[in-house]
Phi, psi and omega in degrees: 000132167293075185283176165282014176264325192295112196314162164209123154333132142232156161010278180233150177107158167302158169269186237214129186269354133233193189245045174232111169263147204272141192271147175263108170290130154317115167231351167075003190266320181324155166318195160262007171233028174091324209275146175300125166270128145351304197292296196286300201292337175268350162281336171263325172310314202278339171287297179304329201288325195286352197108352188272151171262357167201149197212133219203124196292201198277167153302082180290093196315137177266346177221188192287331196266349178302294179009094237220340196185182201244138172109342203261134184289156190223145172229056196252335210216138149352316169293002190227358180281317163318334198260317202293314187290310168337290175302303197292345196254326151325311196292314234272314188275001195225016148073042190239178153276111151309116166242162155237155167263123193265100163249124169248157205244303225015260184275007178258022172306176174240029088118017172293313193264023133180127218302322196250100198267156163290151177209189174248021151201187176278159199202079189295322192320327189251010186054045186242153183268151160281109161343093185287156137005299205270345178277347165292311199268344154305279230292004190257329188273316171322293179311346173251354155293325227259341185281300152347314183264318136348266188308304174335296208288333168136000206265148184301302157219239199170140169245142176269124168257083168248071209214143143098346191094002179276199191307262158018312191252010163292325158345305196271341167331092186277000185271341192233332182289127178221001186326162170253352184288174191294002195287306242225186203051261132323130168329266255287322169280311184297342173277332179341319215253355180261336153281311201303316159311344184265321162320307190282001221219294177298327200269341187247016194214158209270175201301338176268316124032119194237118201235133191226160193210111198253118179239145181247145189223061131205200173082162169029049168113329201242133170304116170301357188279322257235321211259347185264355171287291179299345165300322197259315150353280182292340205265343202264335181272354144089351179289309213241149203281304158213169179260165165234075181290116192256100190268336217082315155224152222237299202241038161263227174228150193304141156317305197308104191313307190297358179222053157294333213286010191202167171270159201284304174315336147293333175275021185216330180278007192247013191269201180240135200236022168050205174263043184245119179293122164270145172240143146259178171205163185129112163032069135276133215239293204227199168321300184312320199264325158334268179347286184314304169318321208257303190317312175296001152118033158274103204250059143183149144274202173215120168261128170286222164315350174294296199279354148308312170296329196208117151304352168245023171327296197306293161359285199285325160269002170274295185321336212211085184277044213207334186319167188195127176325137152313172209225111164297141011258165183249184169261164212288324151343315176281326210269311211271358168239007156232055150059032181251086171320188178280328189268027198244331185291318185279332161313282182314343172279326203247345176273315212236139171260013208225343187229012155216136201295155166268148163277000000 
């Protein structure tokens, strides 16, 4: 039987001493040139220290153009290794599996570190250009430079972030992508730039190197017919190591009328995955839900706000399956002893109304 204790296996890579992983979080802690803060490395460490069995940074920009928000961590450069390694070799000694998440924000930057953002189309509103052809196929080689230097740095592996509206999954947008190049038009072009990637990532980093691929599937352009086609693509092509489905909620049911008759998490666990692990991720909260995740048929989650509250999340549901997250919003006392610097505190006060008490 598969409890959230049950060790998990793969393909390439170390296994997983269980089956709950820290979701990769916005913290807003990096320097202002990308390289790891203090701030950031005792916030992800303390997570491993916590119990988790993979514990996977924030969303990292792979180039200067990626660069999507202030706070963010970077994996572009010479300039980013010292830092990086530190945290793989922290996470590693504090007895967790290391990931990084590999990003590009393209038109969804907030457009300080550059006026004029990329997109896979013209966009005046985001002030962003449309992507020529040979610029599509740099930025497909970033993401395998940027994975590289990943491996330098010590991490087990690295996840492609093609979720959330950033670049990757603008790609996948059917209301907007009309490019005419092999990019835009017919799914089969618009997943195009999500193999390739997945390809260039594998063909430059070595055979234990454990490679994850994060999709959102619905939301932001993509047909839920579309995101359960490319699910089944990647869980079928044998590249890659797990899928990472970022639902928002785990058990809620597809926007889509026609495709009510199931919860969004069934429509992705009956497809066929080789030996490629699906993770889910979306409000798991508590044991329970933990449990539940996996009896439909995941087999791991990625935790969120749970692992913001308690850095011992992961811990508390193997010892206790019945354990269940404090109840938001908390104090701020609470956030600064499971190690939630100032500025991640402050991220979280001011986006959110739910997860710190006011003073």
């Amino acid at each position: 039987m598969i409890t959230p204790a049950s060790p998990l296996d793969f393909a390439r890579g170390p296994a997983w001493a269980n089956r709950i992983a820290l979701a990769p979080l916005t913290n807003l802690q990096s320097n202002a040139d990308g390289t790891l803060s203090d701030d950031e490395y005792h916030w992800l460490v303390r997570r491993a220290e916590g119990g988790f069995g993979m514990v996977m940074t924030c969303a990292a920009w792979v180039s200067g153009r990626g660069h999507s928000f202030s706070g963010q961590l970077g994996v572009a450069g010479p300039e980013h290794l010292d830092g990086l390694t530190r945290l793989a070799h922290g996470l590693r000694a504090a007895g967790a599996v290391s990931s990084i998440q590999l990003q590009h924000g393209g038109r969804r930057g907030d457009g300080q570190f550059d006026p004029v953002r990329v997109a896979p189309w013209n966009d005046a509103a985001k002030q962003a250009v449309e992507l020529s052809t040979a610029e599509v196929e740099a930025i497909v080689e970033e993401f395998a430079e940027a994975a590289v230097l990943a491996s330098e740095a010590g991490f087990d592996g690295a996840e492609i972030h093609g979720a959330h509206g950033y670049l990757l999954c603008q790609f996948l947008d059917a209301r907007s992508n009309h490019r005419a190049d092999k990019y835009g038009g017919s799914a089969d072009n618009r997943f195009r730039i999500i193999h390739e990637v997945v390809d260039a990532v594998r063909r430059a980093t070595g055979p234990d190197f454990q490679l994850g691929l994060r999709l959102s599937p619905e939301r932001y352009g993509v047909p839920l017919a579309e995101s359960r086609e490319l699910a089944a693509q990647v869980l079928a092509s044998g590249r890659l190591d797990y899928l990472d489905m970022s639902m928002w909620d785990a058990f809620k049911h597809p926007a889509e009328e026609e495709h009510r008759d199931r919860t969004l998490l069934e429509h992705f666990t009956d497809l066929p995955r080789g030996g490629t692990r699906l993770g889910v991720a979306g409000k798991i909260l508590t044991g329970a839900q933990v449990r539940g995740s996996l009896d439909a048929g995941a087999d791991f989650v990625l935790i969120g706000t749970a692992g913001i509250l308690h850095h011992d999340f992961a811990a508390r549901v193997v010892a206790d399956p019945a354990f269940t997250s404090t109840p938001q919003p908390v104090s701020a006392d609470h956030m600064r002893a499971e190690s939630v610097g100032p500025a991640f505190l402050e991220y979280l006060s001011t986006n959110w109304d739910d997860f710190v008490l006011s003073s």
